[in-house]
Short mmCIF file of C-alpha atoms and ligand atoms in Angstrom, two decimals:
data_model
loop_
_atom_site.label_atom_id
_atom_site.label_comp_id
_atom_site.label_asym_id
_atom_site.label_seq_id
_atom_site.Cartn_x
_atom_site.Cartn_y
_atom_site.Cartn_z
CA MET A 26 21.70 -29.20 -55.17
CA LYS A 27 21.25 -25.47 -56.78
CA LYS A 28 19.56 -24.52 -53.39
CA CYS A 29 22.78 -25.26 -51.61
CA PRO A 30 24.56 -21.74 -51.75
CA PHE A 31 21.25 -20.10 -50.71
CA ILE A 32 20.72 -22.31 -47.63
CA LEU A 33 24.38 -21.91 -46.83
CA PHE A 34 23.95 -17.91 -47.35
CA LEU A 35 20.93 -18.09 -45.16
CA PHE A 36 22.90 -20.20 -42.41
CA LEU A 37 25.42 -17.80 -42.29
CA PHE A 38 23.16 -14.64 -41.98
CA LEU A 39 21.41 -16.23 -39.27
CA CYS A 40 24.68 -16.81 -37.38
CA ILE A 41 25.66 -13.32 -37.78
CA LEU A 42 22.30 -11.89 -36.71
CA THR A 43 22.59 -14.21 -33.42
CA VAL A 44 26.06 -13.22 -32.72
CA LYS A 45 25.41 -9.62 -33.10
CA ALA A 46 21.90 -9.57 -31.10
CA GLN A 47 22.49 -7.34 -28.32
CA ILE A 48 20.70 -7.74 -24.89
CA LYS A 49 17.70 -5.63 -24.62
CA ILE A 50 15.36 -4.12 -21.87
CA THR A 51 12.06 -5.23 -22.81
CA HIS A 52 9.79 -3.82 -19.97
CA GLY A 53 10.44 -1.10 -17.50
CA PRO A 54 12.03 -0.06 -15.09
CA TYR A 55 9.19 0.61 -12.90
CA LEU A 56 9.15 1.58 -9.03
CA TYR A 57 7.62 -0.53 -6.66
CA ASP A 58 7.19 -1.08 -2.71
CA MET A 59 8.72 2.64 -2.20
CA SER A 60 9.32 3.44 1.48
CA THR A 61 10.80 6.08 3.69
CA ASP A 62 14.24 4.13 3.07
CA GLY A 63 13.99 2.04 0.30
CA VAL A 64 12.39 0.96 -3.19
CA THR A 65 12.15 -1.81 -5.37
CA VAL A 66 12.86 -1.38 -9.37
CA VAL A 67 11.56 -4.00 -11.68
CA TRP A 68 12.51 -4.58 -15.03
CA THR A 69 12.84 -7.32 -17.94
CA THR A 70 15.42 -8.15 -20.41
CA ASP A 71 15.42 -10.48 -23.42
CA LYS A 72 17.75 -12.58 -22.21
CA PRO A 73 19.34 -13.65 -18.93
CA SER A 74 21.52 -11.22 -17.30
CA LEU A 75 23.40 -10.03 -14.50
CA SER A 76 21.42 -6.71 -13.67
CA TRP A 77 22.42 -3.83 -11.21
CA ILE A 78 21.64 -0.29 -10.65
CA GLU A 79 23.83 2.52 -10.26
CA LEU A 80 22.71 5.50 -7.48
CA ALA A 81 23.62 8.96 -7.39
CA PRO A 82 22.30 11.73 -5.17
CA ASP A 83 20.31 14.49 -7.02
CA GLY A 84 21.99 17.29 -8.60
CA SER A 85 23.09 18.51 -12.03
CA ASP A 86 26.80 16.56 -11.71
CA SER A 87 27.54 14.05 -14.54
CA PHE A 88 26.58 10.80 -13.24
CA TYR A 89 29.79 9.15 -14.37
CA GLN A 90 32.04 11.92 -12.64
CA GLN A 91 32.68 9.27 -10.13
CA GLU A 92 31.88 5.76 -9.39
CA ARG A 93 28.39 5.22 -8.07
CA PRO A 94 27.10 2.41 -5.28
CA LYS A 95 25.55 -0.63 -7.36
CA TYR A 96 22.69 -2.50 -6.04
CA TYR A 97 22.13 -6.09 -7.15
CA GLU A 98 19.19 -8.61 -6.86
CA THR A 99 20.70 -11.25 -4.26
CA THR A 100 19.80 -14.64 -2.82
CA ALA A 101 21.50 -15.36 0.38
CA GLY A 102 24.74 -13.73 -0.62
CA ARG A 103 24.51 -14.47 -4.62
CA LYS A 104 23.81 -12.14 -7.10
CA ARG A 105 20.90 -13.34 -9.71
CA ALA A 106 22.75 -13.78 -12.88
CA ASN A 107 20.43 -16.31 -14.90
CA GLN A 108 16.88 -14.64 -14.89
CA THR A 109 15.30 -12.02 -17.35
CA LEU A 110 12.89 -10.59 -14.83
CA HIS A 111 15.12 -8.15 -12.39
CA ARG A 112 13.79 -6.67 -8.93
CA ILE A 113 16.34 -4.91 -7.14
CA ARG A 114 15.77 -3.64 -3.73
CA ILE A 115 17.52 -0.38 -2.49
CA ASN A 116 17.59 0.15 1.06
CA GLY A 117 19.16 2.42 3.76
CA LEU A 118 18.03 5.17 1.84
CA ASN A 119 17.16 8.73 3.31
CA PRO A 120 13.33 9.69 3.71
CA GLY A 121 12.04 12.32 1.43
CA THR A 122 15.03 12.45 -0.66
CA THR A 123 15.53 12.48 -4.43
CA TYR A 124 17.91 10.28 -6.01
CA ARG A 125 19.26 9.70 -9.69
CA TYR A 126 19.48 6.16 -10.83
CA ARG A 127 20.38 4.13 -14.13
CA ILE A 128 19.91 0.42 -14.53
CA PHE A 129 22.20 -2.17 -16.23
CA SER A 130 21.70 -5.65 -17.54
CA GLN A 131 24.78 -7.55 -18.92
CA GLU A 132 23.85 -10.81 -20.82
CA VAL A 133 25.07 -14.17 -19.46
CA THR A 134 25.97 -15.89 -22.76
CA ALA A 135 26.93 -19.18 -21.22
CA TRP A 136 26.62 -20.78 -17.59
CA THR A 137 27.23 -24.40 -18.22
CA ASN A 138 28.26 -25.48 -14.70
CA HIS A 139 29.95 -24.47 -11.47
CA ASN A 140 30.12 -20.68 -11.24
CA TYR A 141 31.89 -20.51 -14.85
CA VAL A 142 29.55 -17.63 -16.12
CA THR A 143 30.58 -15.81 -19.21
CA TYR A 144 28.92 -12.27 -20.00
CA GLY A 145 28.29 -10.42 -23.22
CA SER A 146 26.85 -7.01 -23.82
CA VAL A 147 25.61 -4.53 -21.64
CA ALA A 148 21.90 -2.62 -21.97
CA SER A 149 20.84 0.24 -19.98
CA SER A 150 17.61 1.85 -20.12
CA ASN A 151 19.26 5.40 -19.79
CA VAL A 152 22.19 5.63 -22.56
CA TYR A 153 24.85 7.89 -21.61
CA SER A 154 23.50 11.06 -23.63
CA LYS A 155 20.37 10.56 -21.70
CA LYS A 156 19.52 12.38 -18.50
CA PRO A 157 19.65 9.71 -15.32
CA LEU A 158 16.01 8.76 -14.14
CA ALA A 159 14.94 9.75 -10.58
CA PHE A 160 12.88 8.76 -7.63
CA THR A 161 12.12 10.40 -4.31
CA THR A 162 11.68 8.21 -1.12
CA PHE A 163 8.20 8.63 0.70
CA ALA A 164 8.76 11.47 3.20
CA GLU A 165 8.49 11.46 7.04
CA LYS A 166 7.06 14.86 7.18
CA LYS A 167 5.03 16.41 4.56
CA ASP A 168 3.02 19.04 4.00
CA GLU A 169 0.73 17.71 1.45
CA VAL A 170 0.57 14.10 0.16
CA SER A 171 -1.20 13.52 -3.28
CA PHE A 172 -1.74 10.54 -5.15
CA LEU A 173 -3.86 9.25 -8.02
CA VAL A 174 -6.32 6.09 -8.16
CA LEU A 175 -6.86 4.25 -11.19
CA ASN A 176 -9.21 0.78 -11.00
CA ASP A 177 -10.60 -1.47 -13.71
CA ILE A 178 -9.05 -0.68 -16.72
CA HIS A 179 -9.33 -4.21 -17.77
CA GLY A 180 -6.65 -3.88 -20.39
CA ARG A 181 -7.52 -0.77 -22.05
CA ALA A 182 -4.11 0.77 -21.91
CA ASP A 183 -4.77 3.26 -24.74
CA PHE A 184 -7.82 4.61 -22.75
CA MET A 185 -5.73 4.88 -19.69
CA LYS A 186 -3.29 6.98 -21.40
CA ASP A 187 -5.80 9.27 -22.80
CA LEU A 188 -7.54 9.49 -19.39
CA CYS A 189 -4.31 10.49 -17.78
CA LYS A 190 -2.98 12.83 -20.84
CA ASP A 191 -3.46 16.07 -18.50
CA VAL A 192 -2.16 14.61 -15.11
CA SER A 193 0.85 15.93 -13.84
CA PHE A 194 2.53 12.84 -12.44
CA LYS A 195 5.38 14.45 -11.15
CA SER A 196 3.67 16.30 -8.47
CA LEU A 197 2.42 12.93 -6.99
CA ASP A 198 3.74 10.79 -4.48
CA PHE A 199 2.18 7.38 -6.28
CA VAL A 200 -0.07 6.46 -8.11
CA ALA A 201 -2.38 3.32 -7.04
CA LEU A 202 -3.63 0.67 -9.42
CA ASN A 203 -6.80 -0.48 -7.59
CA GLY A 204 -7.32 -3.52 -9.05
CA ASP A 205 -8.61 -5.11 -12.32
CA MET A 206 -6.30 -3.32 -14.33
CA ALA A 207 -6.07 -6.54 -16.58
CA ASN A 208 -8.84 -8.87 -17.29
CA SER A 209 -7.23 -11.90 -16.41
CA LEU A 210 -3.48 -12.92 -16.37
CA GLU A 211 -2.46 -15.40 -19.22
CA SER A 212 1.16 -14.56 -19.77
CA GLU A 213 4.02 -11.99 -19.07
CA GLU A 214 3.74 -10.33 -22.28
CA GLN A 215 -0.21 -9.75 -21.99
CA MET A 216 0.24 -8.20 -18.34
CA PHE A 217 2.86 -5.70 -19.51
CA THR A 218 0.60 -4.70 -22.59
CA ASP A 219 -2.43 -4.45 -20.58
CA PHE A 220 -1.23 -1.66 -17.99
CA ILE A 221 2.25 -1.90 -17.06
CA ASP A 222 3.98 -0.76 -20.20
CA ALA A 223 1.64 2.35 -20.55
CA SER A 224 2.34 3.21 -16.77
CA VAL A 225 5.88 3.19 -17.60
CA GLU A 226 5.42 5.29 -20.32
CA MET A 227 3.56 7.79 -18.41
CA TYR A 228 5.39 7.81 -15.07
CA ALA A 229 6.37 4.54 -13.44
CA SER A 230 9.96 4.75 -13.95
CA GLU A 231 10.26 7.91 -11.57
CA ILE A 232 6.70 7.95 -9.55
CA PRO A 233 6.11 4.56 -7.62
CA ILE A 234 2.86 2.17 -8.23
CA VAL A 235 1.15 1.11 -5.42
CA TYR A 236 -0.71 -1.99 -6.51
CA THR A 237 -3.91 -3.33 -5.07
CA ARG A 238 -4.97 -6.68 -6.63
CA GLY A 239 -8.34 -6.91 -8.24
CA ASN A 240 -10.33 -10.29 -8.45
CA HIS A 241 -9.79 -10.38 -12.19
CA GLU A 242 -6.10 -10.67 -11.36
CA THR A 243 -6.51 -13.45 -9.62
CA ARG A 244 -7.53 -15.43 -12.76
CA GLY A 245 -5.35 -17.01 -15.58
CA VAL A 246 -2.97 -19.22 -15.75
CA PHE A 247 -0.10 -16.43 -15.07
CA ALA A 248 -2.17 -15.12 -12.02
CA ASP A 249 0.08 -17.02 -9.48
CA GLU A 250 3.34 -15.47 -11.19
CA MET A 251 2.16 -11.55 -10.48
CA ILE A 252 3.58 -11.34 -7.05
CA LYS A 253 6.88 -11.80 -8.86
CA TYR A 254 6.29 -8.40 -10.75
CA PHE A 255 5.03 -6.84 -7.78
CA PRO A 256 7.29 -7.96 -4.98
CA THR A 257 6.93 -6.59 -1.62
CA ARG A 258 9.28 -7.06 1.30
CA ASP A 259 7.05 -9.47 3.11
CA GLY A 260 5.77 -11.26 0.21
CA HIS A 261 2.44 -10.06 0.48
CA PHE A 262 0.13 -8.16 -1.83
CA TYR A 263 -1.63 -6.51 1.25
CA GLN A 264 0.74 -3.75 2.88
CA MET A 265 0.63 -0.97 5.25
CA PHE A 266 2.92 2.23 4.47
CA SER A 267 2.86 5.72 5.45
CA ILE A 268 3.76 9.37 3.97
CA GLY A 269 4.22 12.11 6.58
CA ASP A 270 0.92 12.19 8.65
CA VAL A 271 -0.81 9.83 6.08
CA CYS A 272 -0.78 5.96 6.79
CA PHE A 273 -2.18 3.61 3.94
CA LEU A 274 -3.73 0.30 3.92
CA VAL A 275 -3.67 -1.89 0.85
CA LEU A 276 -6.05 -4.65 1.15
CA ASP A 277 -6.84 -7.67 -1.23
CA GLY A 278 -10.30 -8.51 -1.50
CA GLY A 279 -9.55 -11.84 -3.41
CA GLU A 280 -12.49 -12.99 -5.56
CA ASP A 281 -16.07 -12.24 -5.51
CA LYS A 282 -17.89 -15.25 -5.69
CA PRO A 283 -17.75 -18.38 -3.18
CA ASP A 284 -14.50 -20.43 -3.50
CA ASN A 285 -16.47 -23.48 -4.66
CA ASP A 286 -18.13 -21.43 -7.73
CA ILE A 287 -17.76 -23.36 -10.90
CA GLU A 288 -15.76 -20.72 -12.44
CA TYR A 289 -13.18 -21.11 -10.19
CA SER A 290 -12.32 -24.88 -11.11
CA GLY A 291 -11.60 -25.77 -7.64
CA ILE A 292 -8.36 -23.53 -7.16
CA ALA A 293 -9.82 -20.80 -5.25
CA ASP A 294 -9.17 -20.51 -1.44
CA PHE A 295 -9.94 -16.95 -0.64
CA ASP A 296 -12.08 -17.33 2.57
CA ARG A 297 -8.75 -18.36 4.24
CA TYR A 298 -6.88 -15.93 2.48
CA ARG A 299 -9.49 -13.04 3.73
CA GLU A 300 -9.07 -14.41 7.30
CA GLU A 301 -5.32 -14.72 7.07
CA GLN A 302 -5.46 -11.10 5.94
CA ALA A 303 -7.82 -9.98 8.75
CA LYS A 304 -5.27 -11.41 11.25
CA TRP A 305 -2.20 -9.29 9.58
CA LEU A 306 -4.56 -6.27 9.64
CA GLU A 307 -5.49 -6.54 13.45
CA LYS A 308 -1.60 -6.39 14.00
CA CYS A 309 -1.19 -3.17 11.69
CA VAL A 310 -3.94 -1.34 13.40
CA GLN A 311 -2.20 -1.52 16.86
CA THR A 312 1.24 -0.40 15.61
CA GLU A 313 2.71 3.09 16.52
CA GLU A 314 2.73 3.87 12.69
CA PHE A 315 -1.13 3.44 12.27
CA LYS A 316 -2.17 4.76 15.51
CA LYS A 317 0.02 8.05 15.24
CA ALA A 318 -1.30 8.98 11.75
CA LYS A 319 -3.36 11.66 11.57
CA TYR A 320 -5.33 10.44 8.55
CA ARG A 321 -5.62 6.44 7.57
CA ILE A 322 -6.90 5.90 3.97
CA VAL A 323 -7.78 2.25 2.75
CA LEU A 324 -7.50 1.12 -0.82
CA LEU A 325 -9.42 -2.10 -1.60
CA HIS A 326 -10.83 -3.32 -4.80
CA ILE A 327 -14.13 -4.85 -3.75
CA PRO A 328 -16.10 -2.26 -1.99
CA PRO A 329 -17.36 -4.41 1.29
CA THR A 330 -20.65 -2.91 1.47
CA VAL A 331 -21.32 -2.21 -1.80
CA GLY A 332 -23.12 -5.32 -3.25
CA THR A 333 -24.36 -8.64 -1.96
CA TRP A 334 -21.90 -11.01 -3.58
CA HIS A 335 -20.22 -13.59 -1.48
CA GLY A 336 -16.81 -11.64 -1.31
CA ASN A 337 -18.72 -8.25 -0.13
CA TYR A 338 -20.40 -10.42 2.43
CA HIS A 339 -16.96 -12.07 3.31
CA LEU A 340 -15.09 -8.91 3.75
CA GLN A 341 -18.00 -7.75 6.00
CA GLN A 342 -17.13 -10.72 7.94
CA THR A 343 -13.30 -10.39 8.34
CA VAL A 344 -11.73 -6.95 7.69
CA MET A 345 -14.70 -4.38 8.07
CA PRO A 346 -15.08 -5.12 11.99
CA ILE A 347 -11.29 -4.03 12.35
CA LEU A 348 -11.70 -1.42 10.05
CA ASN A 349 -14.85 -0.08 11.87
CA ASN A 350 -12.95 0.48 15.14
CA SER A 351 -9.75 2.04 13.59
CA ASN A 352 -11.04 5.45 12.67
CA ILE A 353 -10.49 5.22 9.03
CA ASP A 354 -10.98 8.35 6.97
CA ILE A 355 -11.90 6.96 3.72
CA MET A 356 -11.80 3.85 1.41
CA PHE A 357 -11.33 3.91 -2.39
CA SER A 358 -12.57 1.01 -4.22
CA GLY A 359 -13.75 0.14 -7.88
CA HIS A 360 -14.79 -3.25 -8.79
CA THR A 361 -18.81 -2.28 -9.45
CA HIS A 362 -17.85 -0.14 -12.92
CA ARG A 363 -20.49 2.34 -11.51
CA TYR A 364 -19.57 5.34 -9.42
CA SER A 365 -21.02 5.94 -6.01
CA PHE A 366 -20.12 7.59 -3.04
CA ASN A 367 -21.29 6.16 0.17
CA GLU A 368 -22.03 8.15 3.44
CA PRO A 369 -20.85 6.30 6.68
CA ASN A 370 -23.57 3.67 7.76
CA ASP A 371 -24.04 0.82 10.12
CA LYS A 372 -21.96 -1.23 8.05
CA ALA A 373 -18.96 1.18 7.25
CA LYS A 374 -18.42 3.91 9.96
CA PHE A 375 -16.32 5.58 7.30
CA PRO A 376 -17.05 7.02 3.44
CA ILE A 377 -16.33 4.51 0.65
CA LEU A 378 -15.57 6.06 -2.56
CA VAL A 379 -16.14 3.61 -5.54
CA ASN A 380 -14.75 5.02 -8.66
CA ASP A 381 -16.24 3.70 -12.01
CA ASN A 382 -14.28 2.27 -14.98
CA GLN A 383 -14.06 5.82 -16.94
CA CYS A 384 -12.54 8.03 -14.15
CA TYR A 385 -9.34 8.74 -12.02
CA ILE A 386 -9.46 9.73 -8.32
CA LEU A 387 -7.05 12.47 -7.42
CA CYS A 388 -6.44 12.67 -3.87
CA LYS A 389 -4.62 15.58 -1.99
CA VAL A 390 -4.11 15.50 1.94
CA ASP A 391 -2.69 18.33 3.77
CA GLY A 392 -2.84 19.34 7.58
CA ASN A 393 -6.52 20.39 7.27
CA LYS A 394 -8.33 18.27 5.23
CA ILE A 395 -8.61 15.39 2.49
CA VAL A 396 -9.63 16.62 -0.95
CA VAL A 397 -11.18 14.10 -3.56
CA GLU A 398 -11.55 14.84 -7.10
CA VAL A 399 -13.24 12.44 -9.41
CA VAL A 400 -12.06 13.40 -13.22
CA GLY A 401 -13.30 11.60 -16.46
CA LEU A 402 -12.09 11.77 -20.00
CA ASP A 403 -10.99 15.15 -21.03
CA ASN A 404 -11.82 16.86 -17.47
CA LYS A 405 -15.66 15.84 -17.84
CA ASN A 406 -17.62 14.53 -15.18
CA LYS A 407 -15.54 15.98 -12.30
CA LYS A 408 -16.54 15.81 -8.94
CA GLN A 409 -14.80 17.12 -5.78
CA PHE A 410 -15.09 16.21 -2.22
CA GLU A 411 -13.66 17.67 1.05
CA PHE A 412 -13.07 15.86 4.19
CA PRO A 413 -11.97 18.24 7.35
CA ALA A 414 -9.29 16.64 9.49
CA LYS A 415 -11.12 14.92 12.43
FE1 LIG B 25 -13.63 -6.33 -10.23
#
């Protein structure tokens, strides 16, 4: 009986805590699937919510001086209001233009039936006293295109931050995560801890991520969820996009061993996937966008001609015949954890630069040349290449 007052007090205390717990933004926001006319902004909250973005032109006026347009994630005319993952696409923007933005999530406290939604508190990653975030859409014309490539981080988020401590992210058009950023995907929390949170801390709220799936990210109980966190307009990891005169192909190498390897427990179907991707690639290289580009750069985690595993072999059978006829300037890969620069040969008619797991690649493309720097921790092991325009 003596315990009763204490239990009552504890109960009341927990009730107060529950009532007062405000909704929080737990991860992000990060920019993905940037184009010349739009971008997707991704973040998560600790409670289901109705979320939106407010957008303003670049400028020094107060963000709240006037009402700003709001953007929501919708499905067939309905705003998504009962989820913790928020992926909001903003379309209809102007090329090469800077916009300011703020994100908001209003908690859905109850939604028992029909459309009777009850709302609670609002969270924003950009409180009123802070400067709004900003992004710049990809340009249609640009004198210099620059980007950074990271790969094979395998969950070493602190190492990645250390490696990039001197990088001037604001000068980049995007950061390419070229596969195996995680060792496997077992949960949302692990995926964020392995590389996304660190990316947000460094750049990803303002500089877009371009994500190439690595074979390790095809592994794990959470692996099939990953596409939700890197949503593309057509639902595929493989993509094509352009900035100025440079056209980029982002390819997905799938797994490295045969689909029937015992390690995959019967769930791999990557031969068919690579064949489907090759059909998509055939169409890409026929487009005006691809043909008119001055430079063509490929990002692919597994270097098709470096190594003799099944994944390499099957990429040689599927995507390489197409790429070899498409005037590719350079391919950036990882996977081997060993640096190699592979001159064009009978299997690849373009150079393949394989970055190791200790360096980043900084690439700058202008009207005359492609300049590639490979840089290690504390600016060590620096290598530089120049490829003149063809
Ligand atoms: Fe790999």
